[in-house]
Amino acid sequence: MDPNFFKRAFDYSQESIVITDAELDLPGPRIQYVNAAFSKMTGYSPEEVIGKTPRILQGPRSNRQTLARLKEMVPKGEIFQGTSVNYTKLGREYDVEWTISPIYDDNHKIVNFIAYQRDITEKLRHEKEISRRLKFEMGVASATQILVQGPPDFVNLSQSLKQMLFFTDFNSVFLLERSMEKPGFFQIILDESKNSNIQPYSSLKIDEPFEKLGLGRWCHALADGEPIVGFRGDFPLDEQWFFDRGLEFLILFPIFIREEFRFIIGWENHLSPENVKDGDILLFRTVTHWVEAFLNRKVDLEELTNHRDRLKELVDAQVKDIVIAKEEAESANKMKSEFLTKISHELRTPLNSILGFSKLIDPKAPKSEDQKYLDYIYNSGNHLLKLINEILDLSKIEAGKFEIHIQPLLVSSILEAVLHMLTPQAKKKEIRFVFNLLPTNKEPKVLADQKRIQQVLLNLLSNAIFFSPLKGEISIKCDISKKEYLIEIKDEGPGISEENQGKLFQNFFQVKKEENSNYPAEGTGLGLSISKKLMELQNGKISVSSGTGSGSTFSLRLPLHPD
């Protein structure tokens, strides 16, 4: 083989290669060979480094622990791999990944060391940026979840903004409310900081109109819906006093309540320009939109509460002289309050989902993203429709206007239709149905309303699937008992305590969260209440047998057709 083969291979290698002697005593091994890739990476020519030690590449931020491990492993003839910070001829830092191997002579004595070095500066920078971006997006998701799911008060808003700060490089956030009585004045609502790199907004102790302080341009731009964004040097000198708190970068967004400029939210940072990315502003704008929706919801709820309170005062004033009428009015008002509180939350949640995700759909986005948002909208719409149907049913039943059409029916055909409708829901959880039904030729007819008995069975079996564990089992039994047709539906869910069984068929009742911690409460708590009323309208009965941790069995009894 050509004796110059390996030298040419090393010379043309794209990886930096350094060969030293095996002298490990101070000052250390001497460089005997470097290739062109080494010179390109470090700026040193071969003449400048041959005969010197690799220490010339080290500097203040070189990893001492890595170097210590290198000194420990190399004398043993072990292959060393590690990373550290090296320095070019001009003093520029770069991250390097090493692999150092011993070279042996014919007597298996170490005569040289060969080091392969790879510049991983850009790789680490890219990984760091991905990690930073991921944290940023986690902050947006966490903050948004609190804003969407929590009650609209300033405690939840504060918690949401703290979550955003926790996951980002920004130091502080403040929320100001524009005074409606004193033009140009803004009142501090929230002022959150996560460290002492900058002093908070409140340290400015502003007690004058913004225009008088030289910030009139800001007020006019924000009132027109324009944000204020930039580094200290981007602002005129007469506005830079606002930054005299260790502040380098500022984002101000306006917040409108019913199309009126009412709030300013400010995000502040002490970092230099290269640490702030263009995408940061877009993510902060996204959170600001959710804060705006949160504050609008807060105003709506306050108005609803005020209207409710005024209504209560009028009712109380009209019936204060009649004790019995007063007690009935208070009871009715309590039910109305409970109804409004429950329904306002349940209707608002899917509506917010529909509106929110509709806004997020971007025609330029990947198809899978659009489909996910459309699925959210579709599911929320179905949930809302179910709530409205339950409310309408309850209203008709309570008003005595609910129509029932009793006729002879076969339960098996109704049960088959219901199970067909629930097949996708059951397959998703891999639920297995076990049947113990009457023989077809011996099945008697019942007297019931086909549509309403189907509604009751659909509600009970939907609940059974929801509360059953993955790959669980639901048994359905039909029998004749005491001249009645008996249907029993048993699931393997968490069960219901004896205390809650007595309340299960009451309006708006839902099992406490601690009893079903793995199953989030959904709906209005009207399903079983309506089912009980429907059974009674058909001269039937519904009951439950359960225990905590032992599943639940719901029993339906229907009158038999006398033939």
Coordinates of C-alpha atoms in Angstrom, one line a residue:
M1 CA 0.0 0.0 0.0
D2 CA 1.2 3.5 -0.8
P3 CA 2.9 4.8 2.4
N4 CA 1.3 8.3 1.9
F5 CA -2.2 6.8 1.7
F6 CA -3.2 7.5 5.3
K7 CA -1.6 11.0 5.2
R8 CA -3.7 11.9 2.2
A9 CA -6.8 10.4 3.9
F10 CA -6.2 12.6 7.0
D11 CA -5.4 15.7 4.9
Y12 CA -8.7 15.5 3.0
S13 CA -10.9 14.5 6.0
Q14 CA -13.7 16.9 6.8
E15 CA -13.2 16.3 10.5
S16 CA -10.5 18.0 12.4
I17 CA -7.6 15.5 13.2
V18 CA -4.8 16.1 15.6
I19 CA -1.9 13.6 16.3
T20 CA 0.3 14.0 19.3
D21 CA 3.1 12.1 20.9
A22 CA 2.5 9.9 23.9
E23 CA 4.3 12.1 26.5
L24 CA 1.8 12.8 29.3
D25 CA 4.1 14.6 31.8
L26 CA 3.9 18.3 31.9
P27 CA 3.6 20.3 29.8
G28 CA 1.8 17.4 28.1
P29 CA 1.8 15.7 24.7
R30 CA 3.2 17.7 21.7
I31 CA 1.3 18.1 18.5
Q32 CA 3.0 16.2 15.6
Y33 CA 0.3 16.6 12.9
V34 CA -2.9 18.6 12.1
N35 CA -5.0 18.4 9.0
A36 CA -6.6 21.2 6.9
A37 CA -9.9 20.8 8.7
F38 CA -8.2 21.6 12.0
S39 CA -6.7 24.8 10.6
K40 CA -10.1 25.8 9.2
M41 CA -11.8 25.2 12.6
T42 CA -9.1 26.9 14.8
G43 CA -7.4 29.5 12.5
Y44 CA -4.0 28.0 13.4
S45 CA -1.7 26.8 10.6
P46 CA 0.3 23.6 11.1
E47 CA 3.5 25.6 11.6
E48 CA 1.9 27.5 14.5
V49 CA 0.8 24.4 16.5
I50 CA 3.3 21.6 15.7
G51 CA 5.5 21.1 18.6
K52 CA 3.1 22.7 21.0
T53 CA 0.5 21.1 23.3
P54 CA -3.3 21.1 22.7
R55 CA -3.5 23.5 25.7
I56 CA -3.3 26.4 23.2
L57 CA -6.9 25.6 22.4
Q58 CA -8.1 25.9 26.0
G59 CA -9.5 29.0 27.7
P60 CA -11.5 30.3 30.7
R61 CA -14.7 28.3 29.8
S62 CA -13.0 25.0 28.9
N63 CA -14.6 22.2 30.8
R64 CA -12.1 21.3 33.6
Q65 CA -14.0 18.2 34.6
T66 CA -13.8 16.9 31.1
L67 CA -10.1 17.6 31.0
A68 CA -9.6 15.8 34.3
R69 CA -11.4 12.8 33.0
L70 CA -9.3 12.9 29.9
K71 CA -6.1 12.8 31.9
E72 CA -7.5 9.8 33.9
M73 CA -8.5 7.7 30.9
V74 CA -5.8 8.3 28.3
P75 CA -2.9 6.8 30.2
K76 CA -4.9 3.5 30.6
G77 CA -5.2 3.2 26.8
E78 CA -9.0 3.8 26.9
I79 CA -10.8 5.6 24.1
F80 CA -12.0 9.0 25.4
Q81 CA -15.1 10.9 24.2
G82 CA -16.3 14.2 25.6
T83 CA -17.3 17.8 24.9
S84 CA -15.8 21.1 25.9
V85 CA -15.3 24.7 24.9
N86 CA -12.2 25.5 22.8
Y87 CA -10.9 28.8 21.5
T88 CA -9.7 29.7 18.0
K89 CA -6.6 31.7 17.3
L90 CA -8.6 34.9 17.4
G91 CA -10.1 33.9 20.8
R92 CA -13.6 33.0 19.5
E93 CA -15.3 30.3 21.6
Y94 CA -16.6 27.2 19.9
D95 CA -18.1 23.9 21.3
V96 CA -16.2 20.8 20.3
E97 CA -16.8 17.1 20.5
W98 CA -13.7 15.0 21.0
T99 CA -12.8 11.3 20.4
I100 CA -9.2 10.5 21.4
S101 CA -7.7 7.1 20.8
P102 CA -4.2 5.6 21.5
I103 CA -1.9 4.4 18.7
Y104 CA 0.2 1.4 19.5
D105 CA 3.5 0.1 18.1
D106 CA 4.3 -3.5 17.4
N107 CA 5.1 -4.1 21.0
H108 CA 1.7 -2.8 22.1
K109 CA 3.2 0.3 23.5
I110 CA 1.3 3.6 23.2
V111 CA 3.4 5.8 20.9
N112 CA 0.9 8.4 19.8
F113 CA -2.6 9.8 20.4
I114 CA -5.0 10.7 17.6
A115 CA -7.9 13.1 18.3
Y116 CA -11.0 13.6 16.0
Q117 CA -12.6 16.9 16.8
R118 CA -16.0 18.1 15.5
D119 CA -17.4 21.7 15.9
I120 CA -20.8 21.3 17.5
T121 CA -21.5 24.9 18.2
E122 CA -24.3 25.3 15.7
K123 CA -25.8 21.9 16.8
L124 CA -25.9 23.0 20.4
R125 CA -27.3 26.4 19.5
H126 CA -30.0 24.8 17.5
E127 CA -30.9 22.3 20.3
K128 CA -30.9 25.2 22.8
E129 CA -33.3 27.2 20.6
I130 CA -35.6 24.2 20.2
S131 CA -35.6 23.7 23.9
R132 CA -36.3 27.4 24.5
R133 CA -39.1 27.4 21.9
L134 CA -40.7 24.3 23.4
K135 CA -40.6 25.9 26.9
F136 CA -42.2 29.1 25.4
E137 CA -45.0 27.1 23.9
M138 CA -45.5 25.1 27.1
G139 CA -45.9 28.5 28.8
V140 CA -48.5 29.6 26.3
A141 CA -50.4 26.3 26.7
S142 CA -50.3 26.4 30.5
A143 CA -51.4 30.0 30.7
T144 CA -54.2 29.5 28.1
Q145 CA -55.5 26.4 30.0
I146 CA -55.9 28.5 33.2
L147 CA -57.6 31.3 31.3
V148 CA -60.0 29.0 29.6
Q149 CA -60.9 26.6 32.4
G150 CA -60.7 28.8 35.5
P151 CA -63.3 31.2 36.8
P152 CA -62.8 34.8 35.4
D153 CA -61.2 36.5 38.4
F154 CA -57.8 38.3 38.9
V155 CA -56.5 35.4 41.0
N156 CA -56.6 33.1 38.1
L157 CA -55.4 35.7 35.7
S158 CA -52.3 36.3 38.0
Q159 CA -51.6 32.6 38.1
S160 CA -51.8 32.4 34.3
L161 CA -49.4 35.2 33.8
K162 CA -47.0 33.7 36.3
Q163 CA -47.0 30.5 34.4
M164 CA -46.1 32.4 31.2
L165 CA -43.2 34.0 32.9
F166 CA -42.0 30.8 34.4
F167 CA -41.6 29.1 31.0
T168 CA -40.0 32.1 29.2
D169 CA -36.9 34.3 29.4
F170 CA -39.0 37.4 30.2
N171 CA -38.8 38.9 33.6
S172 CA -42.0 40.7 34.4
V173 CA -45.6 41.4 33.2
F174 CA -48.0 44.0 34.3
L175 CA -51.7 44.8 33.6
L176 CA -53.0 48.4 33.7
E177 CA -56.7 49.5 33.5
R178 CA -57.5 52.8 31.9
S179 CA -59.3 55.2 34.1
M180 CA -62.8 56.1 32.8
E181 CA -63.0 59.2 35.1
K182 CA -59.4 60.6 34.7
P183 CA -58.2 60.7 31.1
G184 CA -54.7 59.5 30.6
F185 CA -54.4 57.7 34.0
F186 CA -53.9 54.0 34.3
Q187 CA -54.4 51.9 37.4
I188 CA -52.2 48.9 38.2
I189 CA -54.2 45.7 38.3
L190 CA -51.4 43.1 38.3
D191 CA -47.6 43.5 38.5
E192 CA -45.7 40.1 38.4
S193 CA -41.9 39.6 38.4
K194 CA -39.9 36.4 38.6
N195 CA -36.5 37.8 39.7
S196 CA -34.7 41.0 40.6
N197 CA -33.0 41.6 37.2
I198 CA -35.4 44.5 36.7
Q199 CA -37.5 46.6 39.0
P200 CA -41.3 46.1 38.6
Y201 CA -43.5 48.6 36.9
S202 CA -44.9 49.7 40.2
S203 CA -41.5 51.0 41.2
L204 CA -42.1 53.9 38.7
K205 CA -44.8 55.2 41.1
I206 CA -46.6 56.9 38.2
D207 CA -49.4 59.3 39.4
E208 CA -49.7 61.5 36.4
P209 CA -51.3 61.2 32.9
F210 CA -49.2 59.3 30.4
E211 CA -49.3 62.3 28.0
K212 CA -47.7 64.5 30.6
L213 CA -44.9 62.0 31.1
G214 CA -44.0 62.0 27.4
L215 CA -45.9 58.7 26.6
G216 CA -48.7 60.2 24.7
R217 CA -47.5 58.5 21.5
W218 CA -48.0 55.1 23.3
C219 CA -51.5 55.9 24.3
H220 CA -52.6 56.9 20.8
A221 CA -51.0 53.9 19.2
L222 CA -52.5 51.5 21.7
A223 CA -56.0 53.1 21.4
D224 CA -55.7 52.4 17.6
G225 CA -55.0 48.8 18.3
E226 CA -51.3 49.0 17.6
P227 CA -48.7 47.3 19.9
I228 CA -45.6 49.1 21.3
V229 CA -42.6 46.8 20.7
G230 CA -38.8 47.4 20.8
F231 CA -35.5 47.7 22.6
R232 CA -34.5 50.6 24.6
G233 CA -32.5 52.1 21.8
D234 CA -35.5 51.9 19.4
F235 CA -37.4 54.6 21.5
P236 CA -37.0 58.4 21.4
L237 CA -34.8 59.8 24.3
D238 CA -37.8 61.4 26.0
E239 CA -39.4 57.9 26.4
Q240 CA -36.3 56.0 27.5
W241 CA -36.8 56.9 31.2
F242 CA -39.4 54.1 31.2
F243 CA -36.5 51.7 30.8
D244 CA -34.4 53.0 33.7
R245 CA -35.2 49.9 35.8
G246 CA -32.7 47.5 34.2
L247 CA -35.2 47.1 31.3
E248 CA -33.9 46.4 27.7
F249 CA -37.0 45.1 25.8
L250 CA -40.7 46.0 26.1
I251 CA -43.9 44.7 24.6
L252 CA -47.2 46.5 25.2
F253 CA -50.5 45.2 23.8
P254 CA -53.9 47.0 24.1
I255 CA -56.9 45.0 25.4
F256 CA -60.4 46.0 24.3
I257 CA -63.6 45.3 26.2
R258 CA -66.6 45.4 23.9
E259 CA -64.5 47.3 21.3
E260 CA -63.4 49.9 23.8
F261 CA -59.7 50.4 24.8
R262 CA -59.7 49.5 28.5
F263 CA -56.4 47.7 29.5
I264 CA -52.7 47.6 28.7
I265 CA -50.7 44.4 29.2
G266 CA -46.9 44.8 29.3
W267 CA -44.2 42.1 28.9
E268 CA -40.6 43.2 30.0
N269 CA -37.2 41.7 29.5
H270 CA -33.6 42.6 30.6
L271 CA -31.9 40.5 27.9
S272 CA -29.9 41.8 24.9
P273 CA -31.4 41.9 21.3
E274 CA -30.0 38.5 20.2
N275 CA -32.0 36.8 23.0
V276 CA -35.4 38.0 21.8
K277 CA -36.8 36.2 18.7
D278 CA -39.5 37.4 16.3
G279 CA -41.6 34.4 17.2
D280 CA -41.7 35.5 20.9
I281 CA -43.9 38.5 20.0
L282 CA -46.4 36.3 18.1
L283 CA -46.7 34.0 21.1
F284 CA -47.2 36.9 23.5
R285 CA -49.9 38.2 21.2
T286 CA -51.6 34.8 21.3
V287 CA -51.7 34.9 25.1
T288 CA -52.9 38.5 25.1
H289 CA -55.8 37.5 22.9
W290 CA -56.8 34.9 25.5
V291 CA -56.4 37.4 28.3
E292 CA -58.7 39.8 26.4
A293 CA -61.3 37.0 26.0
F294 CA -60.9 36.2 29.7
L295 CA -61.5 39.9 30.8
N296 CA -64.5 40.1 28.4
R297 CA -65.9 37.0 30.0
K298 CA -65.3 38.5 33.5
V299 CA -67.3 41.6 32.5
D300 CA -70.1 39.5 31.1
L301 CA -70.3 37.4 34.2
E302 CA -70.3 40.5 36.5
E303 CA -73.2 42.0 34.5
L304 CA -75.1 38.7 34.7
T305 CA -74.5 38.6 38.4
N306 CA -75.7 42.2 38.8
H307 CA -78.8 41.5 36.8
R308 CA -79.5 38.4 38.8
D309 CA -79.0 40.3 42.1
R310 CA -81.3 43.1 40.9
L311 CA -83.9 40.5 39.9
K312 CA -83.7 38.9 43.4
E313 CA -84.2 42.3 45.1
L314 CA -87.3 43.0 43.0
V315 CA -88.7 39.6 43.8
D316 CA -88.0 39.9 47.5
A317 CA -89.5 43.4 47.6
Q318 CA -92.8 42.2 46.0
V319 CA -93.3 39.2 48.3
K320 CA -91.8 40.5 51.6
D321 CA -95.3 40.8 53.2
I322 CA -96.4 37.2 52.4
V323 CA -94.4 34.6 54.4
I324 CA -95.3 31.5 52.4
A325 CA -95.0 33.3 49.0
K326 CA -91.7 34.7 50.1
E327 CA -90.3 31.2 51.0
E328 CA -91.5 29.8 47.7
A329 CA -89.9 32.7 45.8
E330 CA -86.6 32.3 47.6
S331 CA -86.6 28.6 46.9
A332 CA -87.4 29.3 43.2
N333 CA -84.7 32.0 43.1
K334 CA -82.2 29.6 44.6
M335 CA -83.0 27.0 41.9
K336 CA -82.7 29.7 39.2
S337 CA -79.4 30.8 40.6
E338 CA -78.2 27.2 40.7
F339 CA -79.5 26.7 37.2
L340 CA -77.9 29.9 35.8
T341 CA -74.5 29.1 37.5
K342 CA -74.4 25.6 36.2
I343 CA -75.8 26.2 32.7
S344 CA -73.8 29.4 32.1
H345 CA -70.6 27.4 32.7
E346 CA -71.7 24.4 30.6
L347 CA -72.9 26.5 27.7
R348 CA -70.0 28.9 27.8
T349 CA -67.3 26.2 27.7
P350 CA -68.3 24.6 24.4
L351 CA -69.1 28.0 22.9
N352 CA -65.6 29.3 23.9
S353 CA -64.1 26.2 22.4
I354 CA -66.1 26.7 19.1
L355 CA -65.1 30.3 18.8
G356 CA -61.5 29.9 20.0
F357 CA -60.6 27.0 17.7
S358 CA -62.5 28.6 14.8
K359 CA -60.1 31.6 15.1
L360 CA -57.1 29.3 15.2
I361 CA -57.8 27.5 11.9
D362 CA -55.3 28.8 9.4
P363 CA -56.0 27.9 5.7
K364 CA -52.2 27.7 5.2
A365 CA -51.7 25.3 8.1
P366 CA -51.1 21.6 7.6
K367 CA -54.3 19.6 6.9
S368 CA -53.9 17.6 10.1
E369 CA -54.0 20.7 12.2
D370 CA -57.2 22.0 10.6
Q371 CA -58.8 18.6 11.1
K372 CA -57.9 18.6 14.8
Y373 CA -59.5 22.0 15.3
L374 CA -62.6 21.0 13.3
D375 CA -62.8 17.9 15.5
Y376 CA -62.8 20.2 18.6
I377 CA -65.5 22.3 17.1
Y378 CA -67.6 19.3 16.1
N379 CA -67.4 17.6 19.5
S380 CA -68.1 20.9 21.3
G381 CA -71.2 21.4 19.1
N382 CA -72.5 17.9 19.9
H383 CA -72.0 18.5 23.6
L384 CA -73.8 21.8 23.4
L385 CA -76.7 20.2 21.5
K386 CA -77.0 17.5 24.1
L387 CA -77.2 20.1 26.9
I388 CA -79.9 22.1 25.1
N389 CA -82.0 19.0 24.5
E390 CA -81.8 18.0 28.2
I391 CA -82.8 21.5 29.2
L392 CA -85.8 21.5 26.8
D393 CA -86.9 18.1 28.0
L394 CA -86.7 19.2 31.7
S395 CA -88.6 22.3 30.9
K396 CA -91.4 20.4 29.2
I397 CA -91.6 17.8 31.9
E398 CA -91.7 20.4 34.7
A399 CA -94.4 22.3 32.8
G400 CA -96.5 19.1 32.3
K401 CA -96.4 19.5 28.5
F402 CA -94.3 16.5 27.7
E403 CA -96.0 14.1 25.3
I404 CA -95.8 10.3 25.9
H405 CA -97.1 7.8 23.3
I406 CA -97.6 4.4 25.1
Q407 CA -97.7 1.4 22.8
P408 CA -96.8 -2.3 22.8
L409 CA -93.0 -2.7 22.2
L410 CA -90.3 -5.3 22.1
V411 CA -87.3 -4.2 24.2
S412 CA -84.8 -6.3 22.3
S413 CA -85.3 -4.2 19.1
I414 CA -84.8 -0.9 21.0
L415 CA -81.8 -2.3 22.8
E416 CA -80.3 -3.4 19.5
A417 CA -80.7 0.1 18.0
V418 CA -79.1 1.8 21.1
L419 CA -76.1 -0.6 21.1
H420 CA -75.6 0.1 17.4
M421 CA -75.4 3.9 18.1
L422 CA -72.9 3.3 20.9
T423 CA -70.6 0.9 19.1
P424 CA -67.9 3.5 18.1
Q425 CA -67.9 4.8 21.7
A426 CA -67.5 1.2 23.1
K427 CA -64.9 0.2 20.6
K428 CA -62.7 3.2 21.5
K429 CA -62.4 1.8 25.0
E430 CA -62.5 -1.8 23.9
I431 CA -65.6 -2.4 26.1
R432 CA -67.1 -6.0 26.0
F433 CA -70.9 -6.5 26.3
V434 CA -72.2 -9.6 28.0
F435 CA -75.9 -10.4 27.4
N436 CA -78.4 -12.4 29.4
L437 CA -81.6 -11.9 27.4
L438 CA -84.9 -13.6 27.1
P439 CA -85.3 -16.0 24.2
T440 CA -86.8 -14.3 21.1
N441 CA -89.8 -16.6 21.0
K442 CA -90.6 -16.0 24.7
E443 CA -90.0 -12.2 24.9
P444 CA -93.1 -10.4 26.0
K445 CA -94.1 -6.9 24.9
V446 CA -94.0 -3.9 27.2
L447 CA -96.1 -0.8 27.3
A448 CA -93.9 2.2 26.8
D449 CA -93.0 5.1 24.5
Q450 CA -90.4 3.8 22.0
K451 CA -88.5 7.1 21.7
R452 CA -88.4 7.7 25.4
I453 CA -87.3 4.2 26.5
Q454 CA -84.6 4.5 23.8
Q455 CA -83.5 7.8 25.4
V456 CA -83.3 6.3 28.8
L457 CA -81.3 3.3 27.6
L458 CA -79.0 5.5 25.6
N459 CA -78.3 7.6 28.7
L460 CA -77.6 4.6 31.0
L461 CA -75.4 2.7 28.5
S462 CA -73.4 5.9 27.6
N463 CA -72.7 6.4 31.3
A464 CA -71.7 2.8 31.7
I465 CA -69.2 3.1 28.9
F466 CA -67.9 6.4 30.2
F467 CA -67.3 5.1 33.7
S468 CA -66.0 1.6 32.7
P469 CA -62.2 1.1 32.6
L470 CA -60.4 0.4 29.4
K471 CA -61.2 -3.2 28.2
G472 CA -64.0 -3.3 30.8
E473 CA -67.2 -5.4 30.7
I474 CA -70.8 -4.2 30.7
S475 CA -73.5 -6.8 31.3
I476 CA -77.1 -6.4 30.1
K477 CA -79.8 -8.7 31.6
C478 CA -83.5 -8.9 30.7
D479 CA -86.0 -10.9 32.8
I480 CA -89.6 -11.0 34.1
S481 CA -90.0 -10.1 37.7
K482 CA -93.2 -9.5 39.6
K483 CA -95.3 -9.2 36.4
E484 CA -92.9 -6.5 35.2
Y485 CA -90.2 -6.4 32.5
L486 CA -86.8 -6.0 34.2
I487 CA -83.7 -4.6 32.5
E488 CA -80.4 -4.5 34.4
I489 CA -77.2 -2.7 33.2
K490 CA -74.1 -3.4 35.2
D491 CA -70.7 -1.7 34.7
E492 CA -67.3 -2.1 36.3
G493 CA -66.9 1.6 37.0
P494 CA -65.7 3.2 40.3
G495 CA -69.1 2.8 41.9
I496 CA -71.3 5.3 43.9
S497 CA -71.3 5.7 47.7
E498 CA -74.5 5.0 49.6
E499 CA -74.8 8.7 50.5
N500 CA -74.7 9.8 46.9
Q501 CA -77.1 7.1 45.6
G502 CA -80.0 8.9 47.3
K503 CA -79.2 12.1 45.5
L504 CA -78.4 10.6 42.1
F505 CA -81.7 11.3 40.5
Q506 CA -82.0 14.9 41.7
N507 CA -81.7 17.8 39.2
F508 CA -78.1 19.0 38.6
F509 CA -76.6 16.5 41.0
Q510 CA -73.2 15.0 40.0
V511 CA -71.0 12.7 42.0
K512 CA -68.3 14.6 43.9
K513 CA -64.9 14.8 42.1
E514 CA -63.1 13.0 44.9
E515 CA -65.3 9.9 44.4
N516 CA -64.7 9.8 40.7
S517 CA -61.3 11.5 40.4
N518 CA -60.4 9.8 37.1
Y519 CA -63.6 10.8 35.4
P520 CA -64.0 14.6 34.9
A521 CA -67.6 15.8 35.5
E522 CA -69.4 16.5 32.2
G523 CA -72.9 17.8 31.4
T524 CA -75.4 19.4 33.7
G525 CA -76.4 16.5 36.0
L526 CA -79.8 16.3 34.3
G527 CA -79.5 13.0 32.4
L528 CA -80.5 10.6 35.3
S529 CA -83.0 13.1 36.6
I530 CA -84.8 13.2 33.2
S531 CA -84.5 9.4 32.9
K532 CA -86.3 9.0 36.2
K533 CA -89.1 11.4 35.2
L534 CA -89.5 9.6 31.8
M535 CA -89.8 6.2 33.5
E536 CA -92.5 7.5 35.8
L537 CA -94.4 9.0 32.8
Q538 CA -94.4 5.5 31.4
N539 CA -95.6 3.9 34.6
G540 CA -92.1 2.5 35.1
K541 CA -89.3 2.7 37.7
I542 CA -85.6 3.2 37.7
S543 CA -83.2 2.3 40.6
V544 CA -79.5 1.9 41.3
S545 CA -77.5 -0.5 43.3
S546 CA -73.8 0.3 43.9
G547 CA -70.9 0.6 46.3
T548 CA -67.6 2.5 46.2
G549 CA -65.1 0.5 44.1
S550 CA -67.6 -2.2 43.1
G551 CA -69.3 -0.8 39.9
S552 CA -73.0 0.1 39.5
T553 CA -76.1 -1.7 38.5
F554 CA -79.1 0.4 37.1
S555 CA -82.5 -1.4 37.0
L556 CA -85.4 -0.4 34.8
R557 CA -88.9 -1.9 35.4
L558 CA -91.7 -1.5 32.8
P559 CA -95.3 -2.7 32.8
L560 CA -96.0 -5.8 30.6
H561 CA -98.6 -5.7 27.7
P562 CA -101.6 -7.8 28.8
D563 CA -101.8 -10.2 25.9

